[in-house]
């Protein structure tokens, strides 16, 4: 069992739809990162959170420490949101190193 | 430069040869990380440099892999006697402080292909 699991693995949505990507982890963490990777492009850090909720534009990230679960939401999705979204846990038992989920491939159709 | 840079962007080598991959972190960032992303697999941690402390090498897959960071800035990842399974994108990231909770800024990666 992977220590950081994401769902779904693949997601296709219509432009304008509300999107949710889930991340569950089994390790103790000091923070959780959401990253975005465009095809052929680099990785961008979207959020880093250790509690509650953060919002940036159309993106919202939430975390529930007790349930060891985080979600990334995209409101009013757009084709330019198409990318791989990666959840990464800053694992305290590994000396605060990032443990990555497998990623969710999102495609938003116009 | 404004961001993390890596060179080369692509490297094709023959099995058994040594390769060096370079990372220039954001100026002033004290922490530097190397990750690997193999085809069809997720990212995995390789090595972490934290200021002047000894690096955390716990993610290096074998003793063919080594890395150094000179003068607290540029880092080089060296793979000796490359194997086909070393083919991957090697990503470097840096963060401002040594705190594990700081935002990491990723470079564009070096795509390594071992024939």
XYZ file of N, CA and C in Angstrom:
675
model
N 0.849 -1.183 0.000
C 0.000 0.000 0.000
C 0.888 1.237 0.000
N 0.611 2.161 -0.973
C 1.364 3.391 -1.014
C 1.013 4.248 0.182
N 2.028 4.992 0.638
C 1.805 5.838 1.806
C 0.998 7.075 1.472
N 1.020 7.478 0.222
C 0.213 8.609 -0.242
C -0.576 8.140 -1.457
N -1.883 8.161 -1.340
C -2.722 7.669 -2.432
C -3.631 8.783 -2.933
N -3.730 8.855 -4.250
C -4.586 9.862 -4.862
C -5.704 9.196 -5.637
N -6.819 9.885 -5.717
C -7.921 9.438 -6.561
C -8.667 10.638 -7.099
N -9.184 10.535 -8.331
C -8.965 9.416 -9.243
C -7.589 9.487 -9.900
N -7.205 8.429 -10.610
C -5.944 8.444 -11.356
C -6.086 9.309 -12.597
N -7.246 9.211 -13.234
C -7.540 9.986 -14.431
C -8.902 10.655 -14.265
N -8.992 11.863 -14.774
C -10.249 12.602 -14.669
C -10.437 13.453 -15.904
N -11.571 13.259 -16.552
C -11.933 14.100 -17.691
C -13.179 14.889 -17.334
N -13.116 16.187 -17.532
C -14.231 17.051 -17.160
C -14.561 17.991 -18.308
N -15.755 18.501 -18.276
C -16.206 19.491 -19.259
C -15.877 20.871 -18.694
N -15.527 21.780 -19.575
C -15.227 23.137 -19.141
C -16.357 23.679 -18.274
N -15.983 24.300 -17.161
C -16.969 24.873 -16.257
C -17.322 23.996 -15.083
N -17.000 22.720 -15.158
C -17.342 21.802 -14.076
C -16.497 22.051 -12.833
N -17.048 21.654 -11.696
C -16.336 21.686 -10.415
C -15.592 20.361 -10.272
N -14.307 20.448 -9.961
C -13.460 19.259 -9.929
C -12.913 19.057 -8.524
N -12.880 17.796 -8.114
C -12.267 17.443 -6.827
C -11.272 16.316 -7.029
N -10.081 16.498 -6.496
C -9.051 15.459 -6.487
C -8.730 15.167 -5.022
N -8.674 13.889 -4.699
C -8.496 13.475 -3.310
C -7.123 12.885 -3.050
N -6.672 13.064 -1.815
C -5.367 12.548 -1.387
C -5.498 12.011 0.030
N -5.134 10.746 0.219
C -5.100 10.144 1.552
C -3.685 9.703 1.852
N -3.286 9.846 3.105
C -1.917 9.493 3.463
C -1.912 8.704 4.765
N -0.902 7.869 4.916
C -0.847 7.016 6.110
C 0.328 7.359 7.010
N 1.140 8.333 6.598
C 2.298 8.717 7.396
C 1.978 9.961 8.221
N 2.769 10.177 9.280
C 2.647 11.426 10.011
C 3.262 12.541 9.196
N 2.600 13.693 9.166
C 3.085 14.764 8.312
C 3.223 16.060 9.086
N 4.081 16.934 8.591
C 4.149 18.302 9.100
C 3.474 19.256 8.129
N 3.315 18.833 6.883
C 2.617 19.652 5.890
C 2.292 18.782 4.690
N 1.374 19.281 3.861
C 1.021 18.567 2.651
C 1.077 19.562 1.490
N 1.682 19.118 0.391
C 1.821 19.967 -0.787
C 0.906 19.480 -1.904
N 0.376 20.412 -2.648
C -0.266 20.110 -3.929
C 0.581 20.748 -5.019
N 0.941 19.932 -6.010
C 1.793 20.371 -7.106
C 1.045 20.203 -8.418
N 1.433 21.017 -9.406
C 0.841 20.923 -10.743
C 1.966 20.728 -11.758
N 1.766 19.772 -12.655
C 2.762 19.502 -13.690
C 2.067 19.484 -15.037
N 2.401 20.469 -15.894
C 1.843 20.518 -17.235
C 2.642 19.608 -18.155
N 2.011 19.095 -19.220
C 2.721 18.215 -20.151
C 3.973 18.880 -20.684
N 5.095 18.218 -20.558
C 6.355 18.772 -21.044
C 6.873 19.934 -20.236
N 6.187 20.258 -19.172
C 6.581 21.417 -18.390
C 7.092 21.042 -17.029
N 7.490 22.051 -16.296
C 8.014 21.823 -14.964
C 6.903 21.673 -13.945
N 7.301 21.582 -12.724
C 6.365 21.406 -11.614
C 6.230 22.725 -10.868
N 4.996 23.059 -10.569
C 4.706 24.280 -9.828
C 4.022 23.914 -8.524
N 4.470 24.517 -7.448
C 3.823 24.304 -6.164
C 2.572 25.156 -6.087
N 1.416 24.504 -5.859
C 0.158 25.227 -5.776
C -0.140 25.657 -4.338
N -0.063 24.684 -3.453
C -0.384 24.939 -2.052
C 0.540 24.135 -1.162
N 0.757 24.684 0.027
C 1.336 23.907 1.109
C 0.472 24.196 2.324
N -0.087 23.159 2.926
C -0.969 23.406 4.066
C -0.781 22.353 5.136
N -0.996 22.769 6.351
C -0.879 21.859 7.494
C -2.191 21.776 8.263
N -3.133 22.658 7.946
C -4.453 22.607 8.587
C -5.427 23.448 7.779
N -6.710 23.155 7.938
C -7.745 24.012 7.395
C -7.826 24.060 5.888
N -7.874 25.247 5.363
C -8.179 25.463 3.959
C -7.369 26.641 3.435
N -6.974 26.529 2.162
C -6.339 27.656 1.476
C -6.998 27.835 0.118
N -7.048 29.087 -0.336
C -7.689 29.403 -1.613
C -6.779 30.307 -2.414
N -6.682 29.992 -3.705
C -5.922 30.859 -4.610
C -6.637 30.861 -5.945
N -7.316 31.979 -6.208
C -8.069 32.046 -7.454
C -9.186 31.022 -7.468
N -9.189 30.178 -8.498
C -10.221 29.132 -8.616
C -9.832 27.831 -7.917
N -8.697 27.815 -7.283
C -8.217 26.611 -6.612
C -8.422 26.720 -5.106
N -8.885 25.604 -4.543
C -9.076 25.524 -3.091
C -8.469 24.209 -2.621
N -7.698 24.258 -1.553
C -7.156 23.037 -0.971
C -7.599 22.950 0.478
N -8.004 21.756 0.885
C -8.414 21.534 2.266
C -7.658 20.334 2.821
N -7.525 20.296 4.124
C -6.888 19.156 4.763
C -7.591 18.851 6.072
N -7.769 17.558 6.337
C -8.328 17.092 7.599
C -7.273 16.209 8.246
N -6.589 16.757 9.240
C -5.462 16.058 9.856
C -5.915 14.770 10.547
N -7.071 14.828 11.210
C -7.551 13.648 11.945
C -7.845 12.492 10.989
N -8.418 12.827 9.824
C -8.767 11.785 8.860
C -7.635 11.494 7.882
N -6.544 12.247 7.972
C -5.391 12.070 7.070
C -5.854 12.136 5.618
N -6.512 13.213 5.293
C -7.089 13.369 3.965
C -7.019 14.824 3.543
N -6.733 15.016 2.268
C -6.722 16.363 1.694
C -7.444 16.325 0.357
N -8.029 17.445 -0.011
C -8.687 17.566 -1.306
C -8.236 18.833 -1.999
N -8.161 18.737 -3.315
C -7.907 19.902 -4.165
C -9.142 20.104 -5.024
N -9.710 21.286 -4.973
C -10.895 21.608 -5.750
C -10.549 22.676 -6.781
N -11.140 22.508 -7.964
C -11.019 23.525 -9.013
C -12.434 23.953 -9.378
N -12.720 25.222 -9.202
C -14.039 25.734 -9.577
C -13.980 26.297 -10.994
N -15.108 26.211 -11.692
C -15.211 26.747 -13.061
C -14.012 26.321 -13.901
N -13.830 25.007 -14.030
C -12.635 24.470 -14.689
C -12.527 24.960 -16.130
N -11.276 25.016 -16.593
C -10.941 25.538 -17.916
C -9.939 24.596 -18.552
N -9.933 24.501 -19.891
C -8.947 23.608 -20.543
C -7.503 23.859 -20.112
N -7.161 25.085 -19.751
C -5.777 25.350 -19.327
C -5.465 24.726 -17.965
N -6.497 24.229 -17.260
C -6.258 23.513 -16.001
C -5.777 22.082 -16.250
N -5.827 21.638 -17.509
C -5.394 20.277 -17.831
C -3.927 20.105 -17.471
N -3.670 19.136 -16.615
C -2.319 18.925 -16.097
C -2.357 17.683 -15.209
N -1.195 17.329 -14.680
C -1.127 16.296 -13.642
C -1.040 17.009 -12.293
N -1.890 16.608 -11.376
C -1.910 17.190 -10.041
C -1.362 16.158 -9.059
N -0.366 16.574 -8.306
C 0.368 15.651 -7.443
C 0.252 16.098 -5.992
N -0.096 15.147 -5.161
C -0.142 15.386 -3.724
C 1.170 14.868 -3.128
N 1.760 15.618 -2.215
C 3.021 15.192 -1.607
C 2.993 15.487 -0.121
N 3.265 14.464 0.669
C 3.238 14.606 2.119
C 4.641 14.837 2.654
N 4.790 15.852 3.478
C 6.075 16.098 4.136
C 6.104 15.201 5.367
N 6.723 14.037 5.225
C 6.607 12.965 6.203
C 7.597 13.149 7.348
N 7.076 13.294 8.536
C 7.944 13.513 9.692
C 8.787 12.279 10.000
N 8.230 11.086 9.711
C 9.006 9.888 10.036
C 10.148 9.650 9.054
N 10.179 10.416 7.976
C 11.278 10.333 7.026
C 12.117 11.610 7.066
N 12.154 12.231 8.208
C 12.966 13.437 8.341
C 12.475 14.583 7.510
N 11.166 14.730 7.417
C 10.569 15.834 6.654
C 10.962 15.815 5.181
N 10.915 14.622 4.584
C 11.092 14.530 3.137
C 9.725 14.319 2.497
N 9.622 14.767 1.242
C 8.356 14.625 0.531
C 8.157 13.188 0.061
N 6.971 12.663 0.334
C 6.528 11.375 -0.187
C 5.377 11.677 -1.139
N 5.512 11.251 -2.386
C 4.598 11.696 -3.433
C 3.495 10.683 -3.719
N 2.329 11.212 -4.058
C 1.293 10.384 -4.643
C 1.608 10.158 -6.118
N 0.856 9.271 -6.734
C 1.110 8.899 -8.130
C 0.622 9.958 -9.116
N -0.184 10.898 -8.630
C -0.664 11.949 -9.514
C -2.041 11.656 -10.083
N -2.762 12.702 -10.393
C -4.068 12.616 -11.057
C -3.965 13.371 -12.370
N -4.232 12.659 -13.469
C -4.183 13.281 -14.791
C -5.546 13.900 -15.070
N -5.576 15.216 -15.167
C -6.824 15.936 -15.410
C -6.852 16.471 -16.824
N -7.946 16.214 -17.502
C -8.168 16.786 -18.824
C -9.505 17.508 -18.795
N -9.471 18.775 -19.134
C -10.692 19.570 -19.182
C -10.977 19.880 -20.644
N -12.150 19.429 -21.107
C -12.520 19.606 -22.510
C -13.372 20.863 -22.670
N -13.171 21.534 -23.795
C -13.970 22.741 -24.058
C -15.254 22.385 -24.794
N 19.185 34.639 -12.127
C 18.017 34.051 -12.750
C 16.840 34.033 -11.806
N 15.654 33.970 -12.369
C 14.446 34.060 -11.569
C 14.072 32.747 -10.928
N 14.456 31.642 -11.532
C 14.016 30.353 -11.020
C 15.156 29.372 -10.952
N 14.791 28.126 -10.658
C 15.764 27.041 -10.617
C 16.069 26.624 -12.057
N 17.330 26.508 -12.391
C 17.690 26.057 -13.733
C 18.451 24.751 -13.645
N 18.287 23.937 -14.703
C 18.964 22.648 -14.755
C 19.573 22.480 -16.138
N 20.682 21.766 -16.165
C 21.306 21.481 -17.458
C 21.990 20.125 -17.405
N 22.032 19.412 -18.550
C 21.332 19.766 -19.777
C 19.830 19.507 -19.629
N 19.045 19.936 -20.597
C 17.618 19.649 -20.544
C 17.347 18.210 -20.978
N 18.170 17.721 -21.883
C 18.083 16.339 -22.345
C 19.473 15.741 -22.416
N 19.573 14.478 -22.046
C 20.853 13.783 -22.127
C 20.593 12.351 -22.561
N 21.239 11.972 -23.670
C 21.173 10.592 -24.133
C 22.571 10.004 -23.974
N 22.653 8.859 -23.339
C 23.950 8.253 -23.107
C 23.864 6.756 -23.327
N 25.021 6.150 -23.451
C 25.070 4.697 -23.614
C 25.229 4.033 -22.259
N 24.662 2.866 -22.159
C 24.772 2.077 -20.933
C 26.247 1.942 -20.547
N 26.508 2.173 -19.262
C 27.870 2.018 -18.762
C 28.641 3.323 -18.664
N 28.147 4.381 -19.332
C 28.829 5.665 -19.263
C 28.410 6.428 -18.002
N 29.237 7.377 -17.599
C 28.906 8.248 -16.462
C 28.239 9.524 -16.979
N 27.317 10.079 -16.192
C 26.688 11.347 -16.559
C 26.677 12.288 -15.362
N 26.716 13.574 -15.665
C 26.608 14.609 -14.633
C 25.461 15.529 -14.977
N 24.599 15.758 -14.005
C 23.459 16.640 -14.169
C 23.638 17.820 -13.219
N 23.327 19.018 -13.724
C 23.618 20.222 -12.939
C 22.328 20.929 -12.538
N 22.375 21.520 -11.345
C 21.240 22.301 -10.851
C 21.745 23.624 -10.287
N 21.156 24.718 -10.769
C 21.417 26.037 -10.204
C 20.177 26.477 -9.440
N 20.248 26.504 -8.116
C 19.050 26.875 -7.344
C 18.808 28.375 -7.388
N 17.680 28.774 -6.853
C 17.393 30.200 -6.722
C 18.412 30.803 -5.747
N 18.945 31.948 -6.117
C 19.966 32.595 -5.288
C 19.439 32.839 -3.885
N 20.229 32.426 -2.900
C 19.851 32.644 -1.508
C 19.113 31.484 -0.882
N 18.688 30.527 -1.691
C 18.000 29.363 -1.129
C 19.017 28.430 -0.494
N 18.742 28.045 0.759
C 19.707 27.233 1.480
C 19.459 25.736 1.336
N 18.253 25.351 0.956
C 17.938 23.927 0.822
C 17.810 23.562 -0.651
N 18.324 22.394 -1.006
C 18.289 21.918 -2.393
C 17.957 20.434 -2.392
N 17.083 20.044 -3.301
C 16.573 18.673 -3.362
C 16.742 18.124 -4.778
N 17.019 16.838 -4.868
C 16.980 16.116 -6.133
C 15.885 15.057 -6.054
N 15.087 14.981 -7.138
C 14.036 13.980 -7.261
C 14.172 13.305 -8.611
N 13.525 12.138 -8.739
C 13.519 11.414 -10.008
C 12.078 11.055 -10.341
N 11.746 11.189 -11.622
C 10.416 10.813 -12.096
C 10.594 9.864 -13.261
N 10.358 8.574 -13.010
C 10.493 7.573 -14.056
C 9.202 7.479 -14.837
N 9.308 7.009 -16.082
C 8.146 6.925 -16.972
C 7.061 6.087 -16.324
N 5.876 6.671 -16.236
C 4.742 5.930 -15.696
C 4.765 5.788 -14.189
N 5.737 6.404 -13.540
C 5.811 6.314 -12.085
C 5.797 7.707 -11.479
N 5.579 7.737 -10.203
C 5.548 9.016 -9.502
C 6.935 9.533 -9.199
N 6.965 10.663 -8.564
C 8.221 11.279 -8.153
C 8.801 10.536 -6.952
N 10.112 10.448 -6.900
C 10.747 9.880 -5.726
C 11.914 10.758 -5.300
N 12.056 10.860 -4.000
C 13.125 11.652 -3.406
C 14.461 10.954 -3.590
N 15.518 11.721 -3.911
C 16.859 11.155 -4.033
C 17.773 11.648 -2.922
N 17.960 12.967 -2.832
C 18.937 13.524 -1.894
C 18.544 14.958 -1.553
N 18.959 15.383 -0.365
C 18.553 16.682 0.156
C 19.758 17.350 0.793
N 20.083 18.552 0.342
C 21.138 19.361 0.935
C 20.485 20.446 1.787
N 20.986 20.596 2.992
C 20.385 21.544 3.927
C 21.485 22.423 4.495
N 21.653 23.608 3.929
C 22.663 24.537 4.410
C 24.036 23.888 4.401
N 24.745 23.987 5.516
C 26.079 23.414 5.623
C 26.088 22.031 6.264
N 24.895 21.495 6.514
C 24.815 20.176 7.143
C 25.141 19.073 6.146
N 25.462 17.904 6.688
C 25.695 16.750 5.822
C 24.416 16.430 5.060
N 24.510 16.113 3.773
C 23.300 15.850 2.985
C 22.588 14.582 3.437
N 21.289 14.565 3.223
C 20.477 13.378 3.473
C 20.440 12.572 2.181
N 21.170 11.459 2.161
C 21.306 10.660 0.945
C 20.400 9.433 0.945
N 19.435 9.419 1.832
C 18.683 8.193 2.059
C 17.871 7.727 0.860
N 17.621 8.598 -0.110
C 16.830 8.213 -1.267
C 17.641 7.740 -2.460
N 18.950 7.824 -2.395
C 19.764 7.402 -3.532
C 19.598 5.896 -3.743
N 19.283 5.471 -4.976
C 18.944 4.057 -5.208
C 20.124 3.106 -5.168
N 21.322 3.577 -5.416
C 22.491 2.701 -5.371
C 23.738 3.546 -5.205
N 24.860 2.880 -4.977
C 26.110 3.622 -4.792
C 26.658 4.165 -6.111
N 25.954 3.914 -7.217
C 26.358 4.543 -8.485
C 25.928 6.006 -8.527
N 25.037 6.375 -7.628
C 24.518 7.743 -7.568
C 25.246 8.531 -6.479
N 25.649 9.754 -6.813
C 26.237 10.640 -5.820
C 25.889 12.075 -6.193
N 25.993 12.948 -5.236
C 25.708 14.358 -5.500
C 26.553 15.211 -4.592
N 26.859 16.385 -5.076
C 27.557 17.345 -4.251
C 26.977 18.725 -4.500
N 27.220 19.585 -3.525
C 26.767 20.967 -3.640
C 27.930 21.849 -3.234
N 28.448 22.575 -4.192
C 29.635 23.373 -3.947
C 29.262 24.785 -3.520
N 29.915 25.248 -2.450
C 29.715 26.617 -2.003
C 28.288 26.932 -1.621
N 27.532 25.913 -1.288
C 26.142 26.141 -0.882
C 25.253 26.611 -1.993
N 25.689 26.442 -3.250
C 24.862 26.920 -4.360
C 24.633 25.800 -5.365
N 25.430 25.775 -6.435
C 25.238 24.811 -7.522
C 25.410 23.381 -7.018
N 24.575 22.491 -7.558
C 24.682 21.076 -7.215
C 24.849 20.242 -8.479
N 25.596 19.160 -8.336
C 25.783 18.216 -9.426
C 25.378 16.827 -8.955
N 24.525 16.168 -9.735
C 24.149 14.774 -9.495
C 24.913 13.927 -10.507
N 25.665 12.975 -10.015
C 26.472 12.112 -10.886
C 25.945 10.691 -10.823
N 25.778 10.110 -11.987
C 25.390 8.702 -12.080
C 26.520 7.988 -12.797
N 27.122 7.026 -12.122
C 28.223 6.265 -12.717
C 27.689 4.971 -13.330
N 28.341 4.560 -14.399
C 28.009 3.263 -15.030
C 26.497 3.150 -15.221
N 25.956 4.089 -15.984
C 24.508 4.177 -16.128
C 23.896 2.876 -16.640
N 22.694 2.616 -16.166
C 21.893 1.457 -16.575
C 20.605 1.971 -17.217
N 19.953 1.107 -17.979
C 18.723 1.524 -18.657
C 17.647 1.941 -17.666
N 17.633 1.324 -16.496
C 16.606 1.685 -15.517
C 16.838 3.066 -14.896
N 18.003 3.674 -15.208
C 18.250 5.039 -14.727
C 17.526 6.070 -15.601
N 17.006 5.648 -16.733
C 16.289 6.574 -17.620
C 15.096 7.166 -16.884
N 15.051 8.490 -16.836
C 14.014 9.187 -16.070
C 14.208 10.683 -16.268
N 13.282 11.450 -15.717
C 13.482 12.897 -15.606
C 13.992 13.180 -14.206
N 15.110 13.876 -14.135
C 15.710 14.215 -12.842
C 15.396 15.676 -12.546
N 14.729 15.893 -11.441
C 14.249 17.219 -11.065
C 14.995 17.736 -9.852
N 15.300 18.991 -9.890
C 15.941 19.679 -8.778
C 14.962 20.711 -8.236
N 14.976 20.925 -6.947
C 14.133 21.957 -6.334
C 14.937 22.650 -5.251
N 14.575 23.883 -4.963
C 15.225 24.590 -3.859
C 14.175 25.309 -3.024
N 14.518 25.565 -1.774
C 13.635 26.334 -0.898
C 14.473 27.311 -0.090
N 13.807 28.352 0.364
C 14.515 29.475 0.969
C 15.265 29.086 2.226
N 14.582 28.345 3.076
C 15.191 28.023 4.362
C 15.314 26.522 4.523
N 15.879 26.135 5.643
C 16.057 24.728 5.940
C 14.786 24.093 6.496
N 13.772 24.906 6.741
C 12.548 24.373 7.303
C 11.855 23.479 6.292
N 11.421 22.319 6.719
C 10.779 21.397 5.794
C 9.476 21.896 5.245
N 8.908 22.905 5.889
C 7.601 23.367 5.452
C 7.679 24.546 4.487
N 8.862 24.864 4.003
C 8.987 25.957 3.050
C 8.581 25.492 1.654
N 8.044 26.409 0.858
C 7.683 26.081 -0.524
C 8.919 25.683 -1.312
N 8.804 24.597 -2.072
C 9.896 24.168 -2.936
C 9.631 24.654 -4.354
N 10.658 25.176 -4.981
C 10.575 25.666 -6.345
C 11.348 24.698 -7.232
N 10.647 24.151 -8.234
C 11.216 23.098 -9.060
C 11.847 23.656 -10.329
N 12.926 23.018 -10.747
C 13.505 23.298 -12.045
C 12.772 22.535 -13.135
N 13.142 22.765 -14.397
C 12.451 22.126 -15.524
C 12.809 20.655 -15.710
N 13.862 20.219 -15.038
C 14.240 18.818 -15.132
C 15.243 18.532 -16.229
N 15.949 17.432 -16.072
C 16.824 16.871 -17.110
C 16.270 15.506 -17.476
N 15.950 15.344 -18.766
C 15.456 14.034 -19.219
C 16.651 13.184 -19.624
N 16.897 12.112 -18.885
C 18.019 11.217 -19.149
C 17.517 9.954 -19.834
N 18.124 9.626 -20.949
C 17.809 8.390 -21.663
C 19.079 7.566 -21.763
N 19.028 6.364 -21.236
C 20.169 5.452 -21.292
C 19.850 4.358 -22.309
N 20.635 4.317 -23.367
C 20.381 3.352 -24.449
C 21.006 1.988 -24.150
